[in-house]
Amino acid sequence: KAAIDSLDALNDLKDATGASIENISALEDIARRTGTSFDTVGAALIKLNKALTTAKPGSDTEKAINAIGLSIKELKTLAPAEAFQRIAVGLSKFADDGNKARLSQELFGKSLKEIAPLLNDVAERGQLVATVTTAQAAAAEAFNKQLFNVQKNAGDAARTLANELLPTLNEIAAEYNSANGAGTSFASFLGGVLR
């Protein structure tokens, strides 16, 4: 179930970012091999999408993108994971100093502490290699939906059974409270009910 959920999580991130399952799986593969969480991959893509979407001509974001040798216009034409990979490679050409940190901070905000290692790992890998296909992720999503449907139906059946038993359970509880008030022990009461 955990493996299926991890495949299905790719669908959720695809819905949130517009990145392909294949590219998300490639980033996830790099992250998992280097100890970075899938949540960090998601945060990175979401932050980058926001930065690219809200960047205005002449803005600090545009200046940061230009400083690493890329253009916002070009990055907007790429899939989100590919744009992330290009930025990672561009940033890798900078020395690990304050300038690189400021450029990265402009693009990824406060979550940079978690995203910076992923940027380094993606740049080091150089290219994105998919590990999951869209069809595999769709199959995981279909399984989870079926499982949720079974759980919902089981819950409905349990409610129906409980509704049928409630009048009897209420009578037993009332009799116990009455017997308890009269000083009857629970064991004696239970013995009387079971006869």
PDB file of N, CA, C and O in Angstrom, residues 112-151:
ATOM      1  N   LEU A 112      14.367  27.565   0.892  1.00  0.00           N
ATOM      2  CA  LEU A 112      15.659  27.310   0.255  1.00  0.00           C
ATOM      3  C   LEU A 112      16.516  26.333   1.050  1.00  0.00           C
ATOM      4  O   LEU A 112      17.225  25.523   0.465  1.00  0.00           O
ATOM      5  N   LYS A 113      16.441  26.380   2.368  1.00  0.00           N
ATOM      6  CA  LYS A 113      17.273  25.501   3.196  1.00  0.00           C
ATOM      7  C   LYS A 113      17.060  24.033   2.808  1.00  0.00           C
ATOM      8  O   LYS A 113      18.004  23.262   2.752  1.00  0.00           O
ATOM      9  N   GLU A 114      15.801  23.656   2.531  1.00  0.00           N
ATOM     10  CA  GLU A 114      15.516  22.285   2.139  1.00  0.00           C
ATOM     11  C   GLU A 114      15.763  22.060   0.643  1.00  0.00           C
ATOM     12  O   GLU A 114      16.144  20.969   0.227  1.00  0.00           O
ATOM     13  N   ILE A 115      15.525  23.078  -0.157  1.00  0.00           N
ATOM     14  CA  ILE A 115      15.614  22.930  -1.612  1.00  0.00           C
ATOM     15  C   ILE A 115      17.061  22.993  -2.121  1.00  0.00           C
ATOM     16  O   ILE A 115      17.398  22.354  -3.123  1.00  0.00           O
ATOM     17  N   ALA A 116      17.930  23.740  -1.452  1.00  0.00           N
ATOM     18  CA  ALA A 116      19.311  23.915  -1.920  1.00  0.00           C
ATOM     19  C   ALA A 116      20.038  22.583  -2.142  1.00  0.00           C
ATOM     20  O   ALA A 116      20.676  22.404  -3.195  1.00  0.00           O
ATOM     21  N   PRO A 117      19.955  21.621  -1.226  1.00  0.00           N
ATOM     22  CA  PRO A 117      20.617  20.337  -1.501  1.00  0.00           C
ATOM     23  C   PRO A 117      20.044  19.636  -2.736  1.00  0.00           C
ATOM     24  O   PRO A 117      20.792  19.015  -3.496  1.00  0.00           O
ATOM     25  N   LEU A 118      18.730  19.745  -2.935  1.00  0.00           N
ATOM     26  CA  LEU A 118      18.115  19.138  -4.123  1.00  0.00           C
ATOM     27  C   LEU A 118      18.639  19.806  -5.389  1.00  0.00           C
ATOM     28  O   LEU A 118      18.938  19.130  -6.376  1.00  0.00           O
ATOM     29  N   LEU A 119      18.766  21.133  -5.375  1.00  0.00           N
ATOM     30  CA  LEU A 119      19.328  21.842  -6.525  1.00  0.00           C
ATOM     31  C   LEU A 119      20.719  21.306  -6.863  1.00  0.00           C
ATOM     32  O   LEU A 119      21.035  21.033  -8.026  1.00  0.00           O
ATOM     33  N   ASN A 120      21.543  21.140  -5.838  1.00  0.00           N
ATOM     34  CA  ASN A 120      22.907  20.636  -6.048  1.00  0.00           C
ATOM     35  C   ASN A 120      22.879  19.222  -6.623  1.00  0.00           C
ATOM     36  O   ASN A 120      23.632  18.904  -7.547  1.00  0.00           O
ATOM     37  N   ASP A 121      22.016  18.378  -6.077  1.00  0.00           N
ATOM     38  CA  ASP A 121      21.945  16.988  -6.536  1.00  0.00           C
ATOM     39  C   ASP A 121      21.432  16.891  -7.969  1.00  0.00           C
ATOM     40  O   ASP A 121      21.927  16.088  -8.759  1.00  0.00           O
ATOM     41  N   VAL A 122      20.441  17.709  -8.312  1.00  0.00           N
ATOM     42  CA  VAL A 122      19.907  17.709  -9.682  1.00  0.00           C
ATOM     43  C   VAL A 122      20.968  18.202 -10.659  1.00  0.00           C
ATOM     44  O   VAL A 122      21.145  17.633 -11.746  1.00  0.00           O
ATOM     45  N   ALA A 123      21.699  19.241 -10.282  1.00  0.00           N
ATOM     46  CA  ALA A 123      22.768  19.759 -11.154  1.00  0.00           C
ATOM     47  C   ALA A 123      23.859  18.709 -11.341  1.00  0.00           C
ATOM     48  O   ALA A 123      24.375  18.525 -12.444  1.00  0.00           O
ATOM     49  N   GLU A 124      24.176  18.015 -10.281  1.00  0.00           N
ATOM     50  CA  GLU A 124      25.217  16.990 -10.347  1.00  0.00           C
ATOM     51  C   GLU A 124      24.795  15.841 -11.270  1.00  0.00           C
ATOM     52  O   GLU A 124      25.601  15.317 -12.029  1.00  0.00           O
ATOM     53  N   ARG A 125      23.529  15.469 -11.212  1.00  0.00           N
ATOM     54  CA  ARG A 125      23.010  14.391 -12.063  1.00  0.00           C
ATOM     55  C   ARG A 125      23.018  14.817 -13.523  1.00  0.00           C
ATOM     56  O   ARG A 125      23.270  14.020 -14.404  1.00  0.00           O
ATOM     57  N   GLY A 126      22.719  16.079 -13.795  1.00  0.00           N
ATOM     58  CA  GLY A 126      22.815  16.615 -15.144  1.00  0.00           C
ATOM     59  C   GLY A 126      21.592  16.442 -16.016  1.00  0.00           C
ATOM     60  O   GLY A 126      21.285  17.291 -16.821  1.00  0.00           O
ATOM     61  N   GLN A 127      20.886  15.334 -15.893  1.00  0.00           N
ATOM     62  CA  GLN A 127      19.690  15.140 -16.712  1.00  0.00           C
ATOM     63  C   GLN A 127      18.629  14.419 -15.888  1.00  0.00           C
ATOM     64  O   GLN A 127      18.929  13.779 -14.888  1.00  0.00           O
ATOM     65  N   LEU A 128      17.407  14.532 -16.352  1.00  0.00           N
ATOM     66  CA  LEU A 128      16.286  13.890 -15.671  1.00  0.00           C
ATOM     67  C   LEU A 128      15.983  12.554 -16.346  1.00  0.00           C
ATOM     68  O   LEU A 128      15.806  12.497 -17.561  1.00  0.00           O
ATOM     69  N   VAL A 129      15.941  11.509 -15.552  1.00  0.00           N
ATOM     70  CA  VAL A 129      15.644  10.178 -16.072  1.00  0.00           C
ATOM     71  C   VAL A 129      14.415   9.653 -15.334  1.00  0.00           C
ATOM     72  O   VAL A 129      14.453   9.435 -14.122  1.00  0.00           O
ATOM     73  N   ALA A 130      13.331   9.472 -16.073  1.00  0.00           N
ATOM     74  CA  ALA A 130      12.069   9.037 -15.477  1.00  0.00           C
ATOM     75  C   ALA A 130      12.184   7.634 -14.902  1.00  0.00           C
ATOM     76  O   ALA A 130      12.880   6.775 -15.448  1.00  0.00           O
ATOM     77  N   THR A 131      11.477   7.416 -13.796  1.00  0.00           N
ATOM     78  CA  THR A 131      11.427   6.087 -13.187  1.00  0.00           C
ATOM     79  C   THR A 131       9.995   5.561 -13.112  1.00  0.00           C
ATOM     80  O   THR A 131       9.788   4.398 -12.794  1.00  0.00           O
ATOM     81  N   VAL A 132       9.022   6.417 -13.397  1.00  0.00           N
ATOM     82  CA  VAL A 132       7.607   6.040 -13.357  1.00  0.00           C
ATOM     83  C   VAL A 132       6.933   6.640 -14.584  1.00  0.00           C
ATOM     84  O   VAL A 132       7.218   7.775 -14.962  1.00  0.00           O
ATOM     85  N   THR A 133       6.027   5.884 -15.180  1.00  0.00           N
ATOM     86  CA  THR A 133       5.279   6.389 -16.327  1.00  0.00           C
ATOM     87  C   THR A 133       3.923   6.918 -15.884  1.00  0.00           C
ATOM     88  O   THR A 133       3.448   6.600 -14.797  1.00  0.00           O
ATOM     89  N   THR A 134       3.312   7.678 -16.754  1.00  0.00           N
ATOM     90  CA  THR A 134       1.966   8.189 -16.489  1.00  0.00           C
ATOM     91  C   THR A 134       0.996   7.032 -16.271  1.00  0.00           C
ATOM     92  O   THR A 134       0.146   7.082 -15.376  1.00  0.00           O
ATOM     93  N   ALA A 135       1.130   5.970 -17.057  1.00  0.00           N
ATOM     94  CA  ALA A 135       0.239   4.814 -16.929  1.00  0.00           C
ATOM     95  C   ALA A 135       0.392   4.146 -15.560  1.00  0.00           C
ATOM     96  O   ALA A 135      -0.602   3.730 -14.950  1.00  0.00           O
ATOM     97  N   GLN A 136       1.610   4.036 -15.063  1.00  0.00           N
ATOM     98  CA  GLN A 136       1.820   3.422 -13.752  1.00  0.00           C
ATOM     99  C   GLN A 136       1.198   4.268 -12.638  1.00  0.00           C
ATOM    100  O   GLN A 136       0.571   3.738 -11.724  1.00  0.00           O
ATOM    101  N   ALA A 137       1.375   5.561 -12.722  1.00  0.00           N
ATOM    102  CA  ALA A 137       0.786   6.448 -11.711  1.00  0.00           C
ATOM    103  C   ALA A 137      -0.734   6.420 -11.788  1.00  0.00           C
ATOM    104  O   ALA A 137      -1.422   6.442 -10.765  1.00  0.00           O
ATOM    105  N   ALA A 138      -1.276   6.344 -13.010  1.00  0.00           N
ATOM    106  CA  ALA A 138      -2.733   6.272 -13.174  1.00  0.00           C
ATOM    107  C   ALA A 138      -3.275   4.973 -12.588  1.00  0.00           C
ATOM    108  O   ALA A 138      -4.354   4.964 -11.972  1.00  0.00           O
ATOM    109  N   ALA A 139      -2.556   3.878 -12.753  1.00  0.00           N
ATOM    110  CA  ALA A 139      -2.992   2.599 -12.180  1.00  0.00           C
ATOM    111  C   ALA A 139      -3.005   2.671 -10.653  1.00  0.00           C
ATOM    112  O   ALA A 139      -3.923   2.150 -10.011  1.00  0.00           O
ATOM    113  N   ALA A 140      -2.014   3.324 -10.071  1.00  0.00           N
ATOM    114  CA  ALA A 140      -1.975   3.480  -8.615  1.00  0.00           C
ATOM    115  C   ALA A 140      -3.151   4.326  -8.135  1.00  0.00           C
ATOM    116  O   ALA A 140      -3.797   4.010  -7.131  1.00  0.00           O
ATOM    117  N   GLU A 141      -3.442   5.384  -8.872  1.00  0.00           N
ATOM    118  CA  GLU A 141      -4.574   6.242  -8.508  1.00  0.00           C
ATOM    119  C   GLU A 141      -5.892   5.469  -8.615  1.00  0.00           C
ATOM    120  O   GLU A 141      -6.754   5.571  -7.742  1.00  0.00           O
ATOM    121  N   ALA A 142      -6.047   4.678  -9.662  1.00  0.00           N
ATOM    122  CA  ALA A 142      -7.270   3.882  -9.841  1.00  0.00           C
ATOM    123  C   ALA A 142      -7.431   2.881  -8.699  1.00  0.00           C
ATOM    124  O   ALA A 142      -8.529   2.702  -8.163  1.00  0.00           O
ATOM    125  N   PHE A 143      -6.325   2.238  -8.297  1.00  0.00           N
ATOM    126  CA  PHE A 143      -6.383   1.292  -7.179  1.00  0.00           C
ATOM    127  C   PHE A 143      -6.814   1.996  -5.899  1.00  0.00           C
ATOM    128  O   PHE A 143      -7.684   1.506  -5.178  1.00  0.00           O
ATOM    129  N   ASN A 144      -6.199   3.147  -5.610  1.00  0.00           N
ATOM    130  CA  ASN A 144      -6.556   3.867  -4.387  1.00  0.00           C
ATOM    131  C   ASN A 144      -8.009   4.311  -4.401  1.00  0.00           C
ATOM    132  O   ASN A 144      -8.691   4.247  -3.379  1.00  0.00           O
ATOM    133  N   LYS A 145      -8.508   4.731  -5.553  1.00  0.00           N
ATOM    134  CA  LYS A 145      -9.920   5.125  -5.632  1.00  0.00           C
ATOM    135  C   LYS A 145     -10.824   3.925  -5.368  1.00  0.00           C
ATOM    136  O   LYS A 145     -11.842   4.050  -4.679  1.00  0.00           O
ATOM    137  N   GLN A 146     -10.470   2.762  -5.904  1.00  0.00           N
ATOM    138  CA  GLN A 146     -11.253   1.564  -5.635  1.00  0.00           C
ATOM    139  C   GLN A 146     -11.206   1.204  -4.148  1.00  0.00           C
ATOM    140  O   GLN A 146     -12.221   0.825  -3.564  1.00  0.00           O
ATOM    141  N   LEU A 147     -10.020   1.325  -3.559  1.00  0.00           N
ATOM    142  CA  LEU A 147      -9.872   1.024  -2.138  1.00  0.00           C
ATOM    143  C   LEU A 147     -10.705   1.986  -1.286  1.00  0.00           C
ATOM    144  O   LEU A 147     -11.374   1.563  -0.334  1.00  0.00           O
ATOM    145  N   PHE A 148     -10.693   3.268  -1.635  1.00  0.00           N
ATOM    146  CA  PHE A 148     -11.508   4.238  -0.900  1.00  0.00           C
ATOM    147  C   PHE A 148     -12.992   3.924  -1.068  1.00  0.00           C
ATOM    148  O   PHE A 148     -13.779   4.087  -0.136  1.00  0.00           O
ATOM    149  N   ASN A 149     -13.377   3.443  -2.244  1.00  0.00           N
ATOM    150  CA  ASN A 149     -14.761   3.067  -2.486  1.00  0.00           C
ATOM    151  C   ASN A 149     -15.165   1.881  -1.598  1.00  0.00           C
ATOM    152  O   ASN A 149     -16.252   1.873  -1.018  1.00  0.00           O
ATOM    153  N   VAL A 150     -14.276   0.893  -1.484  1.00  0.00           N
ATOM    154  CA  VAL A 150     -14.539  -0.253  -0.604  1.00  0.00           C
ATOM    155  C   VAL A 150     -14.670   0.223   0.840  1.00  0.00           C
ATOM    156  O   VAL A 150     -15.578  -0.194   1.571  1.00  0.00           O
ATOM    157  N   GLN A 151     -13.769   1.104   1.273  1.00  0.00           N
ATOM    158  CA  GLN A 151     -13.828   1.626   2.649  1.00  0.00           C
ATOM    159  C   GLN A 151     -15.126   2.384   2.892  1.00  0.00           C
ATOM    160  O   GLN A 151     -15.744   2.250   3.946  1.00  0.00           O
TER     161      GLN A 151
END
